[in-house]
Tab-separated table of C-alpha atoms in Angstrom:
chain	number	residue	atom	x	y	z
E	22	MET	CA	100.874	73.793	77.496
E	23	ARG	CA	99.768	77.386	78.071
E	24	ASN	CA	102.351	79.710	79.638
E	25	ILE	CA	101.222	82.346	82.131
E	26	VAL	CA	103.512	84.858	83.820
E	27	VAL	CA	102.645	86.432	87.179
E	28	ILE	CA	104.318	89.758	87.922
E	29	GLY	CA	104.773	90.305	91.660
E	30	GLY	CA	106.205	88.250	94.531
E	31	GLY	CA	103.994	89.477	97.366
E	32	VAL	CA	100.954	87.782	98.845
E	33	ILE	CA	98.734	88.839	95.906
E	34	GLY	CA	101.111	87.521	93.239
E	35	LEU	CA	101.901	84.236	94.971
E	36	SER	CA	98.238	83.569	95.844
E	37	THR	CA	97.302	84.160	92.206
E	38	ALA	CA	100.099	81.936	90.950
E	39	VAL	CA	99.178	79.048	93.267
E	40	ASN	CA	95.497	79.303	92.358
E	41	ILE	CA	96.216	79.155	88.638
E	42	GLN	CA	98.827	76.402	88.820
E	43	GLU	CA	96.626	74.201	91.006
E	44	THR	CA	93.272	74.693	89.272
E	45	ILE	CA	93.795	75.316	85.540
E	46	PRO	CA	95.002	72.224	83.621
E	47	ASN	CA	97.883	72.273	81.146
E	48	VAL	CA	99.302	75.534	82.421
E	49	GLN	CA	102.858	76.524	83.312
E	50	VAL	CA	103.010	79.474	85.715
E	51	THR	CA	106.146	81.557	86.148
E	52	VAL	CA	106.346	84.211	88.868
E	53	ILE	CA	108.729	87.041	88.058
E	54	ALA	CA	109.581	89.678	90.652
E	55	GLU	CA	112.484	91.759	91.825
E	56	HIS	CA	111.599	91.135	95.466
E	57	PHE	CA	110.402	88.044	97.344
E	58	GLU	CA	109.560	87.078	100.936
E	59	GLU	CA	111.312	89.350	103.474
E	60	GLU	CA	111.904	92.019	100.803
E	61	THR	CA	108.177	92.566	100.206
E	62	THR	CA	105.624	94.814	101.896
E	63	SER	CA	103.578	91.679	102.623
E	64	HIS	CA	106.374	90.433	104.888
E	65	VAL	CA	106.024	93.509	107.123
E	66	ALA	CA	102.250	93.134	107.469
E	67	ALA	CA	100.689	91.801	110.655
E	68	GLY	CA	97.961	90.202	108.515
E	69	ILE	CA	94.870	90.125	110.711
E	70	PHE	CA	91.444	89.512	109.186
E	71	ARG	CA	89.073	92.324	110.083
E	72	PRO	CA	85.812	93.737	108.716
E	73	TYR	CA	86.758	95.975	105.844
E	74	ILE	CA	85.450	98.635	103.487
E	75	HIS	CA	87.146	99.775	100.284
E	76	PRO	CA	86.027	102.815	98.252
E	77	GLY	CA	85.382	102.063	94.611
E	78	VAL	CA	84.545	98.373	95.098
E	79	SER	CA	81.009	97.037	95.440
E	80	GLN	CA	79.850	95.564	98.751
E	81	GLU	CA	78.988	92.266	97.048
E	82	ARG	CA	82.437	91.913	95.534
E	83	ILE	CA	84.201	92.738	98.799
E	84	ARG	CA	82.077	90.162	100.631
E	85	THR	CA	82.997	87.502	98.084
E	86	TRP	CA	86.706	88.265	98.341
E	87	ILE	CA	86.686	88.312	102.152
E	88	GLY	CA	84.538	85.182	102.336
E	89	ASP	CA	86.741	83.192	99.974
E	90	SER	CA	89.907	84.376	101.709
E	91	PHE	CA	88.595	83.635	105.194
E	92	ALA	CA	87.362	80.176	104.175
E	93	HIS	CA	90.813	79.403	102.741
E	94	CYS	CA	92.608	80.535	105.890
E	95	SER	CA	90.148	78.796	108.217
E	96	LYS	CA	90.756	75.536	106.371
E	97	ILE	CA	94.494	75.894	106.947
E	98	ILE	CA	94.029	76.931	110.591
E	99	ASN	CA	92.090	73.716	111.178
E	100	SER	CA	94.805	71.598	109.574
E	101	ALA	CA	98.297	70.378	110.396
E	102	GLU	CA	99.669	73.040	108.010
E	103	ALA	CA	98.715	75.922	110.313
E	104	VAL	CA	102.123	76.299	111.977
E	105	GLU	CA	104.086	76.164	108.727
E	106	ALA	CA	101.688	78.630	107.083
E	107	GLY	CA	101.875	81.032	110.024
E	108	MET	CA	98.143	81.058	110.731
E	109	MET	CA	96.135	80.962	113.946
E	110	ARG	CA	92.921	82.153	115.566
E	111	LEU	CA	93.235	85.447	117.403
E	112	SER	CA	90.801	87.402	119.563
E	113	GLY	CA	90.953	91.045	120.504
E	114	TYR	CA	89.286	94.431	120.707
E	115	PHE	CA	88.591	97.359	118.389
E	116	PHE	CA	88.564	100.824	119.993
E	117	GLY	CA	87.016	103.701	118.044
E	118	ARG	CA	85.633	107.209	118.257
E	119	GLN	CA	82.962	106.167	115.763
E	120	PRO	CA	81.059	102.878	115.306
E	121	TYR	CA	83.203	100.305	113.490
E	122	VAL	CA	82.266	100.242	109.802
E	123	GLY	CA	83.326	97.341	107.606
E	124	GLU	CA	82.114	94.437	105.547
E	125	GLY	CA	82.510	90.899	106.879
E	126	LYS	CA	81.518	91.143	110.548
E	127	ASP	CA	79.374	88.050	110.020
E	128	ILE	CA	82.127	86.214	108.123
E	129	ILE	CA	84.869	86.126	110.761
E	130	TYR	CA	84.475	83.823	113.765
E	131	ASP	CA	82.934	86.433	116.071
E	132	PHE	CA	82.197	90.167	116.190
E	133	ARG	CA	80.149	91.799	118.956
E	134	HIS	CA	79.987	94.871	121.147
E	135	ALA	CA	82.204	94.623	124.196
E	136	THR	CA	80.600	94.370	127.614
E	137	GLU	CA	80.996	97.080	130.235
E	138	ILE	CA	83.288	94.763	132.200
E	139	GLU	CA	85.496	94.310	129.132
E	140	LYS	CA	85.595	98.058	128.477
E	141	SER	CA	86.539	98.821	132.070
E	142	SER	CA	89.425	96.338	131.962
E	143	PHE	CA	91.488	98.731	129.802
E	144	PRO	CA	93.224	101.886	131.062
E	145	ILE	CA	92.027	103.919	128.072
E	146	ARG	CA	88.411	104.554	127.141
E	147	PHE	CA	86.883	105.062	123.689
E	148	PRO	CA	83.229	105.780	122.847
E	149	TYR	CA	82.967	102.455	121.011
E	150	THR	CA	84.569	99.095	121.784
E	151	ASP	CA	83.990	95.808	119.956
E	152	PHE	CA	85.267	92.291	120.572
E	153	PHE	CA	86.286	89.966	117.745
E	154	THR	CA	87.748	86.535	117.042
E	155	SER	CA	89.350	86.198	113.649
E	156	ALA	CA	92.340	84.782	111.764
E	157	LEU	CA	95.944	85.931	111.887
E	158	VAL	CA	98.205	85.331	108.893
E	159	GLU	CA	101.923	85.994	109.389
E	160	CYS	CA	103.338	86.560	105.932
E	161	ARG	CA	106.915	85.881	107.022
E	162	PHE	CA	105.738	82.252	107.239
E	163	TYR	CA	102.882	82.345	104.725
E	164	LEU	CA	104.925	83.630	101.766
E	165	PRO	CA	107.473	80.760	101.958
E	166	PHE	CA	104.502	78.399	102.394
E	167	LEU	CA	102.967	79.677	99.147
E	168	MET	CA	106.327	79.471	97.359
E	169	LYS	CA	106.623	75.844	98.419
E	170	LYS	CA	103.087	75.049	97.215
E	171	LEU	CA	103.730	76.737	93.885
E	172	LYS	CA	106.941	74.830	93.226
E	173	LYS	CA	105.328	71.541	94.275
E	174	ALA	CA	102.528	72.151	91.759
E	175	GLY	CA	105.066	72.798	89.005
E	176	GLY	CA	105.323	76.584	89.101
E	177	LEU	CA	108.554	78.454	88.423
E	178	ILE	CA	110.210	81.426	90.148
E	179	GLU	CA	112.404	84.026	88.449
E	180	ARG	CA	113.999	86.955	90.266
E	181	ARG	CA	114.475	90.045	88.121
E	182	ARG	CA	113.054	93.479	87.490
E	183	VAL	CA	110.335	93.829	84.849
E	184	GLU	CA	110.579	97.065	82.860
E	185	SER	CA	107.630	96.568	80.504
E	186	LEU	CA	104.910	94.002	79.853
E	187	GLU	CA	105.913	94.198	76.195
E	188	GLU	CA	108.737	91.768	76.890
E	189	PHE	CA	106.166	88.976	77.376
E	190	VAL	CA	104.469	89.402	73.999
E	191	GLY	CA	104.896	86.217	71.960
E	192	LYS	CA	106.477	84.390	74.904
E	193	TYR	CA	103.479	83.952	77.208
E	194	HIS	CA	99.795	83.465	76.564
E	195	MET	CA	98.796	85.794	79.400
E	196	VAL	CA	100.153	88.159	82.048
E	197	MET	CA	98.797	88.380	85.607
E	198	ASN	CA	99.740	91.859	86.778
E	199	CYS	CA	100.109	91.728	90.571
E	200	SER	CA	102.764	94.427	90.703
E	201	GLY	CA	101.329	96.478	93.590
E	202	ASN	CA	103.021	99.872	93.784
E	203	GLY	CA	104.910	98.966	90.603
E	204	ALA	CA	101.725	99.403	88.568
E	205	PHE	CA	102.302	103.164	88.646
E	206	THR	CA	105.177	102.831	86.186
E	207	LEU	CA	104.585	99.353	84.731
E	208	VAL	CA	101.119	100.081	83.333
E	209	GLY	CA	101.001	103.844	83.865
E	210	ASP	CA	98.294	103.776	86.536
E	211	GLN	CA	98.432	107.341	87.819
E	212	THR	CA	95.828	106.602	90.502
E	213	MET	CA	98.350	104.509	92.442
E	214	TYR	CA	100.055	106.004	95.495
E	215	PRO	CA	102.197	104.631	98.345
E	216	VAL	CA	100.727	104.390	101.842
E	217	ARG	CA	103.590	104.277	104.301
E	218	GLY	CA	103.348	102.133	107.419
E	219	GLN	CA	105.736	101.639	110.333
E	220	ILE	CA	105.779	99.019	113.101
E	221	TYR	CA	107.765	97.640	116.009
E	222	ARG	CA	108.327	93.958	116.647
E	223	VAL	CA	108.753	93.286	120.356
E	224	LYS	CA	109.021	90.412	122.786
E	225	ALA	CA	105.945	90.460	125.030
E	226	PRO	CA	104.840	86.839	125.477
E	227	TRP	CA	102.358	87.776	128.202
E	228	LEU	CA	100.102	89.494	125.646
E	229	LYS	CA	97.477	87.103	124.258
E	230	HIS	CA	94.804	89.437	122.824
E	231	ALA	CA	95.020	91.944	119.999
E	232	VAL	CA	94.064	95.591	120.481
E	233	LEU	CA	93.337	97.850	117.499
E	234	ALA	CA	92.283	101.484	117.758
E	235	SER	CA	91.349	104.490	115.661
E	236	PHE	CA	92.863	107.641	117.170
E	237	ASP	CA	92.919	109.940	114.117
E	238	ASN	CA	92.470	107.547	111.169
E	239	PRO	CA	90.927	104.075	110.680
E	240	ILE	CA	93.004	101.551	112.692
E	241	ASP	CA	96.087	103.716	113.214
E	242	ALA	CA	97.267	101.963	116.385
E	243	TYR	CA	97.466	98.233	117.006
E	244	ILE	CA	99.013	95.547	119.172
E	245	ILE	CA	98.921	92.124	117.528
E	246	PRO	CA	100.399	89.036	119.254
E	247	CYS	CA	102.032	86.716	116.741
E	248	LYS	CA	103.730	83.328	116.916
E	249	ASP	CA	107.142	84.498	118.163
E	250	ASP	CA	106.658	88.191	118.913
E	251	VAL	CA	104.164	91.047	119.013
E	252	VAL	CA	103.578	93.617	116.264
E	253	VAL	CA	103.108	97.155	117.573
E	254	GLY	CA	102.046	99.808	115.089
E	255	GLY	CA	101.376	101.835	113.167
E	256	CYS	CA	100.688	104.658	110.788
E	257	ARG	CA	98.960	105.253	107.467
E	258	GLN	CA	100.693	108.037	105.536
E	259	ASN	CA	99.447	108.615	102.001
E	260	ASN	CA	101.928	109.605	99.280
E	261	ARG	CA	104.960	109.092	101.505
E	262	ALA	CA	107.483	106.665	100.038
E	263	ASP	CA	110.561	106.709	102.274
E	264	LEU	CA	111.524	103.424	103.915
E	265	THR	CA	113.572	104.922	106.749
E	266	VAL	CA	112.334	104.506	110.316
E	267	ASP	CA	110.994	107.888	111.460
E	268	LYS	CA	111.659	108.383	115.165
E	269	SER	CA	108.808	110.870	115.499
E	270	ASP	CA	106.459	108.175	114.185
E	271	SER	CA	108.100	105.693	116.543
E	272	LYS	CA	107.245	107.902	119.521
E	273	ILE	CA	103.609	108.371	118.465
E	274	ILE	CA	103.190	104.625	117.935
E	275	TRP	CA	104.822	103.753	121.245
E	276	ASP	CA	102.906	106.361	123.245
E	277	ARG	CA	99.534	105.315	121.812
E	278	CYS	CA	100.107	101.595	122.231
E	279	THR	CA	101.507	101.817	125.759
E	280	ALA	CA	98.480	103.928	126.661
E	281	MET	CA	96.290	101.011	125.557
E	282	GLU	CA	98.568	98.351	127.062
E	283	PRO	CA	100.971	99.827	129.683
E	284	SER	CA	102.842	96.538	130.153
E	285	LEU	CA	104.393	97.089	126.710
E	286	LYS	CA	106.826	99.442	128.433
E	287	TYR	CA	108.607	96.320	129.687
E	288	ALA	CA	108.792	94.648	126.257
E	289	GLU	CA	112.104	94.046	124.547
E	290	ILE	CA	112.219	95.811	121.176
E	291	ILE	CA	113.399	93.449	118.427
E	292	SER	CA	113.160	95.698	115.397
E	293	GLU	CA	111.400	98.563	113.659
E	294	ASN	CA	110.158	98.063	110.105
E	295	VAL	CA	108.679	100.195	107.355
E	296	GLY	CA	106.530	99.126	104.394
E	297	LEU	CA	104.670	100.824	101.556
E	298	ARG	CA	101.103	99.660	101.007
E	299	PRO	CA	99.883	99.888	97.388
E	300	GLY	CA	97.101	102.451	97.582
E	301	ARG	CA	94.802	103.176	94.639
E	302	LYS	CA	92.314	106.039	94.337
E	303	ASN	CA	89.621	103.870	92.742
E	304	GLY	CA	90.175	100.788	94.889
E	305	VAL	CA	91.354	97.331	93.858
E	306	ARG	CA	91.806	96.855	90.130
E	307	LEU	CA	90.791	93.337	89.149
E	308	GLU	CA	89.929	93.123	85.456
E	309	THR	CA	91.104	91.898	82.054
E	310	GLU	CA	92.710	94.125	79.429
E	311	VAL	CA	94.309	93.555	76.040
E	312	MET	CA	97.507	95.604	75.981
E	313	THR	CA	98.948	96.502	72.587
E	314	PHE	CA	102.604	97.228	71.898
E	315	PRO	CA	104.612	97.847	68.705
E	316	ILE	CA	105.544	94.162	68.487
E	317	GLY	CA	102.048	92.822	69.214
E	318	SER	CA	99.408	92.472	71.920
E	319	ILE	CA	98.887	90.341	75.014
E	320	LYS	CA	96.029	89.696	77.416
E	321	VAL	CA	96.584	90.987	80.933
E	322	VAL	CA	94.600	90.300	84.108
E	323	HIS	CA	95.241	93.141	86.541
E	324	ASN	CA	95.109	92.349	90.256
E	325	TYR	CA	96.568	95.186	92.325
E	326	GLY	CA	95.766	98.192	94.511
E	327	HIS	CA	94.815	96.367	97.733
E	328	GLU	CA	96.414	98.977	100.009
E	329	GLY	CA	96.610	97.588	103.574
E	330	SER	CA	94.297	94.643	102.953
E	331	GLY	CA	96.414	92.405	100.751
E	332	VAL	CA	96.381	89.500	103.195
E	333	LEU	CA	92.661	89.935	103.860
E	334	LEU	CA	91.717	89.904	100.162
E	335	ALA	CA	94.527	87.876	98.586
E	336	TRP	CA	92.923	84.453	98.156
E	337	GLY	CA	89.508	85.809	97.186
E	338	CYS	CA	91.003	88.132	94.566
E	339	ALA	CA	93.270	85.314	93.362
E	340	LYS	CA	90.232	83.089	92.818
E	341	GLU	CA	88.490	85.745	90.733
E	342	ALA	CA	91.693	86.466	88.796
E	343	THR	CA	92.045	82.733	88.092
E	344	GLN	CA	88.469	82.591	86.806
E	345	LEU	CA	89.201	85.516	84.480
E	346	ALA	CA	92.358	83.790	83.253
E	347	ALA	CA	90.526	80.499	82.666
E	348	THR	CA	87.839	82.284	80.630
E	349	GLU	CA	90.436	84.061	78.503
E	350	LEU	CA	92.317	80.820	77.885
E	351	VAL	CA	89.131	79.131	76.661
E	352	THR	CA	88.537	82.024	74.278
E	353	LEU	CA	92.128	81.810	73.088
E	354	THR	CA	91.803	78.053	72.482
E	355	VAL	CA	88.616	78.537	70.449
E	356	MET	CA	90.232	81.256	68.340
E	357	GLN	CA	93.294	79.096	67.649
E	358	ALA	CA	91.069	76.135	66.653
E	359	LYS	CA	89.411	78.301	64.003
E	360	LEU	CA	92.714	79.253	62.408
């Protein structure tokens, strides 16, 4: 039995853990994290699949990650597990001052320019408007769903803070580093930075379509109907790490979103939430490294730095991370056989 430890309890860590436990034989996966489910940034996320571009990552790689992730979610959406997993189809509109740029327009269910009738149906006008049908993944349901799948497959969960990867040397065959923002201190990645986001959750059951807009930055205002409520956001503030609701941000979010959908003024506010996306200057880090410590070395597969696209990329990145792990385990087995 080969022992693999996954560091991180968000959507990236749990997706990686499930992939490994379900696909690699004779493996025992343990997920270790200080925070799980509602304590994670993933839990705050609205989780809508949208065409995406990420600096530092090749177009081909992004397409593979999005394609694998969307295929995984579509399979669940078309199954009896959809409700438990918190997934559904969702249509809506993108408003922008520039043409929408992103990879995967041909991967999601539909993406097209909006008609003049559609554009005129909104009280606010942007130079560019596109219509889409895609997948929504609510992590407040999806994370428990993944936890359940992991445990059913034989995976283990341990809640504690990890101070150094050195503590796994000699105890595990491999580490999957899905630590998100924690990578800044855990592996000394100085290119990591927090990207603060803030949202409302409101009761507005009459809203059935999503609306996402770019006022000053890419997708900095959005209204996303979910299973039980509607997510109204947001902001994208680099290098800001406070988790307190900022009332000035609240006003900007509310003013922008009610301008797009005036009926929101009658919505009942349930809560306001803040999360820190794991930004990385060079984009997603998904690669293998041998880390050496005074007591020995250990192989590490890094899988972090997804910023605001963790849900979008999670399953695709988990598949690639699993392939890297499988390759390293084969190499390890061959080396041990020669001893």
